[in-house]
């Protein structure tokens, strides 16, 4: 799969390139990112190089992991990243944001753009979000982007060699007013 560029009212979303390595390295020094995201800690420049040049590039090539960096539409620094990867029968989304760019709705906007793309261009019928229980920032972004939190999965995330409970939520095409690839028959309560 070729990498894709998306735009929103305020953002440019594009694949990460070697020009982003220093920014990724700097952003991932944030203790909150190292606490909640499955990145190495300490996070060294070599980790950023491997992430951008191997993981991001290989994910696009195979079509199994589509990672977008997001920046101001008119130009400016890397603000964060949104990644969607294919799981059995569905797609899962994850994201991180530079500390100085949190709280302004940029990540919600980027997640929404990637979700619409996944539904309209990749034909996904469901997009899942997971985060360790307690990651209130990630949960707030997910809910503002329209995800419905469906519950807690016990021992569902492996973080630093420890299994942790995870919140799980989902976004359906219909949640965004988009047509679904298959009819949906919800259970009666």
mmCIF file of N, CA, C and O in Angstrom, residues 18-112:
data_model
loop_
_atom_site.group_PDB
_atom_site.id
_atom_site.type_symbol
_atom_site.label_atom_id
_atom_site.label_comp_id
_atom_site.label_asym_id
_atom_site.label_seq_id
_atom_site.Cartn_x
_atom_site.Cartn_y
_atom_site.Cartn_z
ATOM 1 N N UNK A 18 12.306 10.338 7.570
ATOM 2 C CA UNK A 18 13.550 10.485 8.327
ATOM 3 C C UNK A 18 13.719 11.910 8.862
ATOM 4 O O UNK A 18 14.390 12.108 9.873
ATOM 5 N N UNK A 19 13.081 12.892 8.231
ATOM 6 C CA UNK A 19 13.135 14.270 8.738
ATOM 7 C C UNK A 19 12.420 14.427 10.081
ATOM 8 O O UNK A 19 12.605 15.432 10.769
ATOM 9 N N UNK A 20 11.592 13.444 10.446
ATOM 10 C CA UNK A 20 10.822 13.503 11.696
ATOM 11 C C UNK A 20 11.495 12.790 12.864
ATOM 12 O O UNK A 20 10.992 12.830 13.986
ATOM 13 N N UNK A 21 12.615 12.140 12.611
ATOM 14 C CA UNK A 21 13.243 11.322 13.660
ATOM 15 C C UNK A 21 13.567 12.138 14.900
ATOM 16 O O UNK A 21 13.256 11.724 16.024
ATOM 17 N N UNK A 22 14.172 13.304 14.727
ATOM 18 C CA UNK A 22 14.520 14.118 15.904
ATOM 19 C C UNK A 22 13.274 14.552 16.674
ATOM 20 O O UNK A 22 13.268 14.552 17.904
ATOM 21 N N UNK A 23 12.221 14.906 15.957
ATOM 22 C CA UNK A 23 10.979 15.318 16.631
ATOM 23 C C UNK A 23 10.344 14.145 17.372
ATOM 24 O O UNK A 23 9.894 14.299 18.514
ATOM 25 N N UNK A 24 10.310 12.971 16.748
ATOM 26 C CA UNK A 24 9.760 11.777 17.418
ATOM 27 C C UNK A 24 10.573 11.487 18.671
ATOM 28 O O UNK A 24 10.014 11.231 19.755
ATOM 29 N N UNK A 25 11.887 11.550 18.551
ATOM 30 C CA UNK A 25 12.754 11.299 19.703
ATOM 31 C C UNK A 25 12.461 12.286 20.832
ATOM 32 O O UNK A 25 12.304 11.893 21.995
ATOM 33 N N UNK A 26 12.353 13.566 20.490
ATOM 34 C CA UNK A 26 12.091 14.590 21.515
ATOM 35 C C UNK A 26 10.717 14.401 22.161
ATOM 36 O O UNK A 26 10.590 14.464 23.389
ATOM 37 N N UNK A 27 9.698 14.161 21.359
ATOM 38 C CA UNK A 27 8.340 13.984 21.889
ATOM 39 C C UNK A 27 8.275 12.791 22.831
ATOM 40 O O UNK A 27 7.636 12.846 23.886
ATOM 41 N N UNK A 28 8.950 11.716 22.472
ATOM 42 C CA UNK A 28 8.879 10.483 23.267
ATOM 43 C C UNK A 28 9.751 10.521 24.518
ATOM 44 O O UNK A 28 9.816 9.526 25.256
ATOM 45 N N UNK A 29 10.379 11.661 24.803
ATOM 46 C CA UNK A 29 11.067 11.842 26.083
ATOM 47 C C UNK A 29 10.071 12.143 27.197
ATOM 48 O O UNK A 29 10.392 12.038 28.374
ATOM 49 N N UNK A 30 8.861 12.520 26.831
ATOM 50 C CA UNK A 30 7.821 12.878 27.790
ATOM 51 C C UNK A 30 7.508 11.674 28.696
ATOM 52 O O UNK A 30 7.159 10.598 28.205
ATOM 53 N N UNK A 31 7.634 11.836 30.013
ATOM 54 C CA UNK A 31 7.344 10.736 30.931
ATOM 55 C C UNK A 31 5.919 10.179 30.775
ATOM 56 O O UNK A 31 5.705 8.984 30.966
ATOM 57 N N UNK A 32 4.961 11.019 30.407
ATOM 58 C CA UNK A 32 3.585 10.529 30.229
ATOM 59 C C UNK A 32 3.504 9.589 29.030
ATOM 60 O O UNK A 32 2.796 8.570 29.081
ATOM 61 N N UNK A 33 4.204 9.896 27.949
ATOM 62 C CA UNK A 33 4.199 8.988 26.797
ATOM 63 C C UNK A 33 4.875 7.680 27.184
ATOM 64 O O UNK A 33 4.368 6.594 26.886
ATOM 65 N N UNK A 34 5.994 7.764 27.879
ATOM 66 C CA UNK A 34 6.684 6.533 28.280
ATOM 67 C C UNK A 34 5.868 5.730 29.291
ATOM 68 O O UNK A 34 5.974 4.510 29.343
ATOM 69 N N UNK A 35 5.019 6.388 30.061
ATOM 70 C CA UNK A 35 4.179 5.681 31.039
ATOM 71 C C UNK A 35 3.025 4.947 30.366
ATOM 72 O O UNK A 35 2.725 3.809 30.686
ATOM 73 N N UNK A 36 2.355 5.603 29.417
ATOM 74 C CA UNK A 36 1.112 5.065 28.884
ATOM 75 C C UNK A 36 1.249 4.372 27.527
ATOM 76 O O UNK A 36 0.375 3.591 27.157
ATOM 77 N N UNK A 37 2.278 4.669 26.769
ATOM 78 C CA UNK A 37 2.431 4.107 25.427
ATOM 79 C C UNK A 37 3.524 3.047 25.467
ATOM 80 O O UNK A 37 4.523 3.193 26.165
ATOM 81 N N UNK A 38 3.368 2.016 24.678
ATOM 82 C CA UNK A 38 4.353 0.935 24.646
ATOM 83 C C UNK A 38 5.569 1.335 23.811
ATOM 84 O O UNK A 38 5.786 0.836 22.715
ATOM 85 N N UNK A 39 6.333 2.274 24.354
ATOM 86 C CA UNK A 39 7.600 2.665 23.740
ATOM 87 C C UNK A 39 8.716 2.301 24.716
ATOM 88 O O UNK A 39 8.477 2.211 25.923
ATOM 89 N N UNK A 40 9.914 2.093 24.205
ATOM 90 C CA UNK A 40 11.023 1.804 25.127
ATOM 91 C C UNK A 40 11.259 2.977 26.076
ATOM 92 O O UNK A 40 11.042 4.135 25.730
ATOM 93 N N UNK A 41 11.706 2.640 27.280
ATOM 94 C CA UNK A 41 12.068 3.671 28.255
ATOM 95 C C UNK A 41 13.358 3.221 28.942
ATOM 96 O O UNK A 41 13.372 2.129 29.509
ATOM 97 N N UNK A 42 14.419 3.986 28.825
ATOM 98 C CA UNK A 42 14.490 5.289 28.179
ATOM 99 C C UNK A 42 14.349 5.162 26.658
ATOM 100 O O UNK A 42 14.654 4.124 26.071
ATOM 101 N N UNK A 43 13.892 6.246 26.046
ATOM 102 C CA UNK A 43 13.659 6.283 24.602
ATOM 103 C C UNK A 43 14.847 6.970 23.938
ATOM 104 O O UNK A 43 15.054 8.170 24.105
ATOM 105 N N UNK A 44 15.620 6.179 23.192
ATOM 106 C CA UNK A 44 16.844 6.685 22.570
ATOM 107 C C UNK A 44 16.598 7.044 21.108
ATOM 108 O O UNK A 44 15.609 6.620 20.508
ATOM 109 N N UNK A 45 17.516 7.795 20.533
ATOM 110 C CA UNK A 45 17.377 8.205 19.136
ATOM 111 C C UNK A 45 17.265 6.988 18.220
ATOM 112 O O UNK A 45 16.510 6.999 17.259
ATOM 113 N N UNK A 46 17.997 5.933 18.517
ATOM 114 C CA UNK A 46 17.917 4.703 17.713
ATOM 115 C C UNK A 46 16.511 4.116 17.701
ATOM 116 O O UNK A 46 16.110 3.502 16.699
ATOM 117 N N UNK A 47 15.763 4.278 18.787
ATOM 118 C CA UNK A 47 14.381 3.808 18.821
ATOM 119 C C UNK A 47 13.530 4.607 17.841
ATOM 120 O O UNK A 47 12.689 4.048 17.130
ATOM 121 N N UNK A 48 13.745 5.921 17.795
ATOM 122 C CA UNK A 48 13.004 6.770 16.860
ATOM 123 C C UNK A 48 13.368 6.411 15.418
ATOM 124 O O UNK A 48 12.491 6.341 14.549
ATOM 125 N N UNK A 49 14.641 6.170 15.158
ATOM 126 C CA UNK A 49 15.075 5.767 13.817
ATOM 127 C C UNK A 49 14.395 4.465 13.401
ATOM 128 O O UNK A 49 13.877 4.349 12.286
ATOM 129 N N UNK A 50 14.409 3.478 14.285
ATOM 130 C CA UNK A 50 13.780 2.177 13.983
ATOM 131 C C UNK A 50 12.278 2.343 13.753
ATOM 132 O O UNK A 50 11.717 1.767 12.822
ATOM 133 N N UNK A 51 11.627 3.132 14.602
ATOM 134 C CA UNK A 51 10.190 3.354 14.463
ATOM 135 C C UNK A 51 9.864 3.966 13.102
ATOM 136 O O UNK A 51 9.032 3.450 12.356
ATOM 137 N N UNK A 52 10.534 5.061 12.763
ATOM 138 C CA UNK A 52 10.210 5.786 11.525
ATOM 139 C C UNK A 52 10.663 5.016 10.290
ATOM 140 O O UNK A 52 9.889 4.830 9.344
ATOM 141 N N UNK A 53 11.913 4.575 10.280
ATOM 142 C CA UNK A 53 12.484 4.001 9.058
ATOM 143 C C UNK A 53 12.103 2.546 8.829
ATOM 144 O O UNK A 53 12.129 2.088 7.686
ATOM 145 N N UNK A 54 11.765 1.814 9.870
ATOM 146 C CA UNK A 54 11.410 0.408 9.704
ATOM 147 C C UNK A 54 9.923 0.147 9.961
ATOM 148 O O UNK A 54 9.206 -0.303 9.083
ATOM 149 N N UNK A 55 9.463 0.429 11.182
ATOM 150 C CA UNK A 55 8.095 0.066 11.542
ATOM 151 C C UNK A 55 7.063 0.832 10.724
ATOM 152 O O UNK A 55 6.126 0.237 10.183
ATOM 153 N N UNK A 56 7.223 2.152 10.635
ATOM 154 C CA UNK A 56 6.261 2.949 9.866
ATOM 155 C C UNK A 56 6.333 2.573 8.389
ATOM 156 O O UNK A 56 5.312 2.303 7.752
ATOM 157 N N UNK A 57 7.537 2.520 7.842
ATOM 158 C CA UNK A 57 7.697 2.205 6.410
ATOM 159 C C UNK A 57 7.186 0.802 6.091
ATOM 160 O O UNK A 57 6.447 0.609 5.108
ATOM 161 N N UNK A 58 7.536 -0.190 6.906
ATOM 162 C CA UNK A 58 7.086 -1.569 6.665
ATOM 163 C C UNK A 58 5.578 -1.700 6.827
ATOM 164 O O UNK A 58 4.933 -2.463 6.106
ATOM 165 N N UNK A 59 5.001 -0.960 7.771
ATOM 166 C CA UNK A 59 3.549 -1.011 7.982
ATOM 167 C C UNK A 59 2.786 -0.530 6.767
ATOM 168 O O UNK A 59 1.800 -1.141 6.355
ATOM 169 N N UNK A 60 3.246 0.582 6.176
ATOM 170 C CA UNK A 60 2.595 1.082 4.962
ATOM 171 C C UNK A 60 2.791 0.096 3.811
ATOM 172 O O UNK A 60 1.856 -0.195 3.070
ATOM 173 N N UNK A 61 4.020 -0.406 3.667
ATOM 174 C CA UNK A 61 4.311 -1.333 2.568
ATOM 175 C C UNK A 61 3.407 -2.568 2.615
ATOM 176 O O UNK A 61 2.879 -3.003 1.609
ATOM 177 N N UNK A 62 3.223 -3.114 3.799
ATOM 178 C CA UNK A 62 2.418 -4.331 3.948
ATOM 179 C C UNK A 62 0.919 -4.039 4.023
ATOM 180 O O UNK A 62 0.103 -4.954 3.895
ATOM 181 N N UNK A 63 0.555 -2.780 4.271
ATOM 182 C CA UNK A 63 -0.849 -2.419 4.399
ATOM 183 C C UNK A 63 -1.473 -2.887 5.704
ATOM 184 O O UNK A 63 -2.693 -2.942 5.829
ATOM 185 N N UNK A 64 -0.640 -3.188 6.694
ATOM 186 C CA UNK A 64 -1.156 -3.685 7.969
ATOM 187 C C UNK A 64 -1.065 -2.667 9.095
ATOM 188 O O UNK A 64 -1.665 -2.865 10.150
ATOM 189 N N UNK A 65 -0.300 -1.583 8.881
ATOM 190 C CA UNK A 65 -0.164 -0.558 9.907
ATOM 191 C C UNK A 65 0.062 0.774 9.209
ATOM 192 O O UNK A 65 1.079 0.976 8.567
ATOM 193 N N UNK A 66 -0.894 1.665 9.341
ATOM 194 C CA UNK A 66 -0.851 2.960 8.659
ATOM 195 C C UNK A 66 -0.643 4.046 9.699
ATOM 196 O O UNK A 66 -1.543 4.341 10.484
ATOM 197 N N UNK A 67 0.556 4.621 9.705
ATOM 198 C CA UNK A 67 0.906 5.632 10.699
ATOM 199 C C UNK A 67 1.004 6.992 10.041
ATOM 200 O O UNK A 67 1.687 7.152 9.034
ATOM 201 N N UNK A 68 0.311 7.952 10.637
ATOM 202 C CA UNK A 68 0.302 9.332 10.167
ATOM 203 C C UNK A 68 0.895 10.230 11.240
ATOM 204 O O UNK A 68 0.484 10.162 12.395
ATOM 205 N N UNK A 69 1.821 11.096 10.853
ATOM 206 C CA UNK A 69 2.223 12.184 11.718
ATOM 207 C C UNK A 69 1.282 13.337 11.433
ATOM 208 O O UNK A 69 0.826 13.499 10.300
ATOM 209 N N UNK A 70 0.937 14.128 12.439
ATOM 210 C CA UNK A 70 0.088 15.289 12.155
ATOM 211 C C UNK A 70 0.787 16.579 12.557
ATOM 212 O O UNK A 70 1.496 16.646 13.540
ATOM 213 N N UNK A 71 0.603 17.583 11.667
ATOM 214 C CA UNK A 71 1.259 18.878 11.765
ATOM 215 C C UNK A 71 0.241 19.963 11.445
ATOM 216 O O UNK A 71 -0.779 19.672 10.826
ATOM 217 N N UNK A 72 0.531 21.209 11.799
ATOM 218 C CA UNK A 72 -0.367 22.294 11.383
ATOM 219 C C UNK A 72 -0.446 22.354 9.857
ATOM 220 O O UNK A 72 0.562 22.169 9.167
ATOM 221 N N UNK A 73 -1.627 22.599 9.344
ATOM 222 C CA UNK A 73 -1.851 22.615 7.898
ATOM 223 C C UNK A 73 -0.966 23.635 7.194
ATOM 224 O O UNK A 73 -0.441 23.359 6.125
ATOM 225 N N UNK A 74 -0.739 24.780 7.773
ATOM 226 C CA UNK A 74 0.074 25.810 7.139
ATOM 227 C C UNK A 74 1.565 25.645 7.354
ATOM 228 O O UNK A 74 2.344 26.481 6.949
ATOM 229 N N UNK A 75 1.968 24.563 8.001
ATOM 230 C CA UNK A 75 3.375 24.334 8.301
ATOM 231 C C UNK A 75 3.633 24.483 9.781
ATOM 232 O O UNK A 75 2.950 25.230 10.468
ATOM 233 N N UNK A 76 4.610 23.781 10.257
ATOM 234 C CA UNK A 76 4.957 23.834 11.673
ATOM 235 C C UNK A 76 5.484 22.494 12.132
ATOM 236 O O UNK A 76 5.707 21.590 11.333
ATOM 237 N N UNK A 77 5.666 22.351 13.437
ATOM 238 C CA UNK A 77 6.306 21.149 13.976
ATOM 239 C C UNK A 77 5.366 19.935 13.999
ATOM 240 O O UNK A 77 4.147 20.075 13.982
ATOM 241 N N UNK A 78 5.982 18.772 14.065
ATOM 242 C CA UNK A 78 5.236 17.541 14.290
ATOM 243 C C UNK A 78 4.539 17.659 15.639
ATOM 244 O O UNK A 78 5.160 18.009 16.642
ATOM 245 N N UNK A 79 3.229 17.405 15.652
ATOM 246 C CA UNK A 79 2.442 17.553 16.872
ATOM 247 C C UNK A 79 2.144 16.203 17.525
ATOM 248 O O UNK A 79 1.915 16.132 18.725
ATOM 249 N N UNK A 80 2.099 15.149 16.708
ATOM 250 C CA UNK A 80 1.777 13.841 17.234
ATOM 251 C C UNK A 80 1.651 12.839 16.109
ATOM 252 O O UNK A 80 1.986 13.135 14.955
ATOM 253 N N UNK A 81 1.153 11.665 16.458
ATOM 254 C CA UNK A 81 0.988 10.603 15.472
ATOM 255 C C UNK A 81 -0.268 9.796 15.781
ATOM 256 O O UNK A 81 -0.668 9.658 16.940
ATOM 257 N N UNK A 82 -0.879 9.293 14.716
ATOM 258 C CA UNK A 82 -2.027 8.389 14.810
ATOM 259 C C UNK A 82 -1.683 7.173 13.980
ATOM 260 O O UNK A 82 -1.230 7.298 12.840
ATOM 261 N N UNK A 83 -1.890 6.014 14.551
ATOM 262 C CA UNK A 83 -1.571 4.776 13.855
ATOM 263 C C UNK A 83 -2.778 3.850 13.898
ATOM 264 O O UNK A 83 -3.434 3.722 14.933
ATOM 265 N N UNK A 84 -3.062 3.233 12.784
ATOM 266 C CA UNK A 84 -4.128 2.231 12.720
ATOM 267 C C UNK A 84 -3.522 0.943 12.202
ATOM 268 O O UNK A 84 -2.820 0.939 11.188
ATOM 269 N N UNK A 85 -3.759 -0.136 12.920
ATOM 270 C CA UNK A 85 -3.248 -1.422 12.451
ATOM 271 C C UNK A 85 -4.364 -2.446 12.390
ATOM 272 O O UNK A 85 -5.337 -2.387 13.139
ATOM 273 N N UNK A 86 -4.203 -3.349 11.453
ATOM 274 C CA UNK A 86 -5.198 -4.381 11.213
ATOM 275 C C UNK A 86 -5.060 -5.486 12.250
ATOM 276 O O UNK A 86 -3.976 -5.985 12.505
ATOM 277 N N UNK A 87 -6.178 -5.805 12.854
ATOM 278 C CA UNK A 87 -6.295 -6.966 13.742
ATOM 279 C C UNK A 87 -7.234 -7.940 13.047
ATOM 280 O O UNK A 87 -7.862 -7.587 12.056
ATOM 281 N N UNK A 88 -7.363 -9.104 13.540
ATOM 282 C CA UNK A 88 -8.265 -10.068 12.937
ATOM 283 C C UNK A 88 -9.676 -9.510 12.927
ATOM 284 O O UNK A 88 -10.267 -9.251 13.970
ATOM 285 N N UNK A 89 -10.212 -9.266 11.738
ATOM 286 C CA UNK A 89 -11.594 -8.831 11.583
ATOM 287 C C UNK A 89 -11.875 -7.364 11.853
ATOM 288 O O UNK A 89 -13.008 -6.925 11.708
ATOM 289 N N UNK A 90 -10.882 -6.591 12.265
ATOM 290 C CA UNK A 90 -11.126 -5.185 12.573
ATOM 291 C C UNK A 90 -9.822 -4.402 12.478
ATOM 292 O O UNK A 90 -8.774 -4.953 12.197
ATOM 293 N N UNK A 91 -9.905 -3.116 12.695
ATOM 294 C CA UNK A 91 -8.743 -2.246 12.788
ATOM 295 C C UNK A 91 -8.685 -1.656 14.184
ATOM 296 O O UNK A 91 -9.725 -1.465 14.820
ATOM 297 N N UNK A 92 -7.487 -1.358 14.669
ATOM 298 C CA UNK A 92 -7.302 -0.734 15.978
ATOM 299 C C UNK A 92 -6.504 0.545 15.798
ATOM 300 O O UNK A 92 -5.570 0.595 15.007
ATOM 301 N N UNK A 93 -6.869 1.573 16.552
ATOM 302 C CA UNK A 93 -6.211 2.875 16.439
ATOM 303 C C UNK A 93 -5.475 3.204 17.735
ATOM 304 O O UNK A 93 -5.886 2.793 18.826
ATOM 305 N N UNK A 94 -4.372 3.906 17.596
ATOM 306 C CA UNK A 94 -3.614 4.400 18.740
ATOM 307 C C UNK A 94 -3.020 5.750 18.369
ATOM 308 O O UNK A 94 -2.939 6.098 17.186
ATOM 309 N N UNK A 95 -2.593 6.501 19.368
ATOM 310 C CA UNK A 95 -2.096 7.848 19.098
ATOM 311 C C UNK A 95 -1.269 8.348 20.267
ATOM 312 O O UNK A 95 -1.372 7.848 21.382
ATOM 313 N N UNK A 96 -0.417 9.316 19.957
ATOM 314 C CA UNK A 96 0.299 10.064 20.983
ATOM 315 C C UNK A 96 0.460 11.499 20.498
ATOM 316 O O UNK A 96 0.421 11.765 19.303
ATOM 317 N N UNK A 97 0.582 12.404 21.463
ATOM 318 C CA UNK A 97 0.635 13.830 21.149
ATOM 319 C C UNK A 97 1.717 14.492 21.990
ATOM 320 O O UNK A 97 1.851 14.206 23.181
ATOM 321 N N UNK A 98 2.463 15.393 21.365
ATOM 322 C CA UNK A 98 3.465 16.172 22.097
ATOM 323 C C UNK A 98 2.776 16.950 23.210
ATOM 324 O O UNK A 98 1.683 17.499 23.031
ATOM 325 N N UNK A 99 3.416 17.004 24.346
ATOM 326 C CA UNK A 99 2.840 17.629 25.542
ATOM 327 C C UNK A 99 2.302 19.031 25.261
ATOM 328 O O UNK A 99 1.203 19.384 25.675
ATOM 329 N N UNK A 100 3.066 19.839 24.524
ATOM 330 C CA UNK A 100 2.671 21.231 24.286
ATOM 331 C C UNK A 100 1.491 21.371 23.326
ATOM 332 O O UNK A 100 0.929 22.449 23.184
ATOM 333 N N UNK A 101 1.093 20.277 22.684
ATOM 334 C CA UNK A 101 -0.030 20.329 21.740
ATOM 335 C C UNK A 101 -1.284 19.627 22.262
ATOM 336 O O UNK A 101 -2.266 19.509 21.546
ATOM 337 N N UNK A 102 -1.251 19.170 23.506
ATOM 338 C CA UNK A 102 -2.427 18.517 24.091
ATOM 339 C C UNK A 102 -3.452 19.555 24.522
ATOM 340 O O UNK A 102 -3.120 20.685 24.857
ATOM 341 N N UNK A 103 -4.710 19.143 24.493
ATOM 342 C CA UNK A 103 -5.771 19.991 25.009
ATOM 343 C C UNK A 103 -6.326 21.002 24.030
ATOM 344 O O UNK A 103 -7.113 21.867 24.421
ATOM 345 N N UNK A 104 -5.964 20.904 22.764
ATOM 346 C CA UNK A 104 -6.441 21.859 21.763
ATOM 347 C C UNK A 104 -7.310 21.193 20.693
ATOM 348 O O UNK A 104 -7.667 21.840 19.714
ATOM 349 N N UNK A 105 -7.617 19.908 20.874
ATOM 350 C CA UNK A 105 -8.476 19.202 19.928
ATOM 351 C C UNK A 105 -7.769 18.672 18.689
ATOM 352 O O UNK A 105 -8.414 18.086 17.822
ATOM 353 N N UNK A 106 -6.453 18.858 18.602
ATOM 354 C CA UNK A 106 -5.729 18.394 17.420
ATOM 355 C C UNK A 106 -5.778 16.872 17.276
ATOM 356 O O UNK A 106 -5.964 16.360 16.169
ATOM 357 N N UNK A 107 -5.594 16.170 18.372
ATOM 358 C CA UNK A 107 -5.577 14.711 18.291
ATOM 359 C C UNK A 107 -6.961 14.182 17.951
ATOM 360 O O UNK A 107 -7.092 13.252 17.146
ATOM 361 N N UNK A 108 -8.000 14.764 18.515
ATOM 362 C CA UNK A 108 -9.371 14.366 18.174
ATOM 363 C C UNK A 108 -9.603 14.550 16.673
ATOM 364 O O UNK A 108 -10.161 13.670 15.995
ATOM 365 N N UNK A 109 -9.156 15.677 16.153
ATOM 366 C CA UNK A 109 -9.311 15.979 14.732
ATOM 367 C C UNK A 109 -8.534 14.970 13.867
ATOM 368 O O UNK A 109 -9.045 14.477 12.857
ATOM 369 N N UNK A 110 -7.315 14.646 14.279
ATOM 370 C CA UNK A 110 -6.496 13.684 13.528
ATOM 371 C C UNK A 110 -7.102 12.287 13.589
ATOM 372 O O UNK A 110 -7.181 11.589 12.570
ATOM 373 N N UNK A 111 -7.558 11.871 14.762
ATOM 374 C CA UNK A 111 -8.193 10.549 14.908
ATOM 375 C C UNK A 111 -9.440 10.474 14.038
ATOM 376 O O UNK A 111 -9.682 9.471 13.356
ATOM 377 N N UNK A 112 -10.239 11.533 14.027
ATOM 378 C CA UNK A 112 -11.440 11.551 13.192
ATOM 379 C C UNK A 112 -11.121 11.411 11.717
ATOM 380 O O UNK A 112 -11.797 10.680 10.986
#
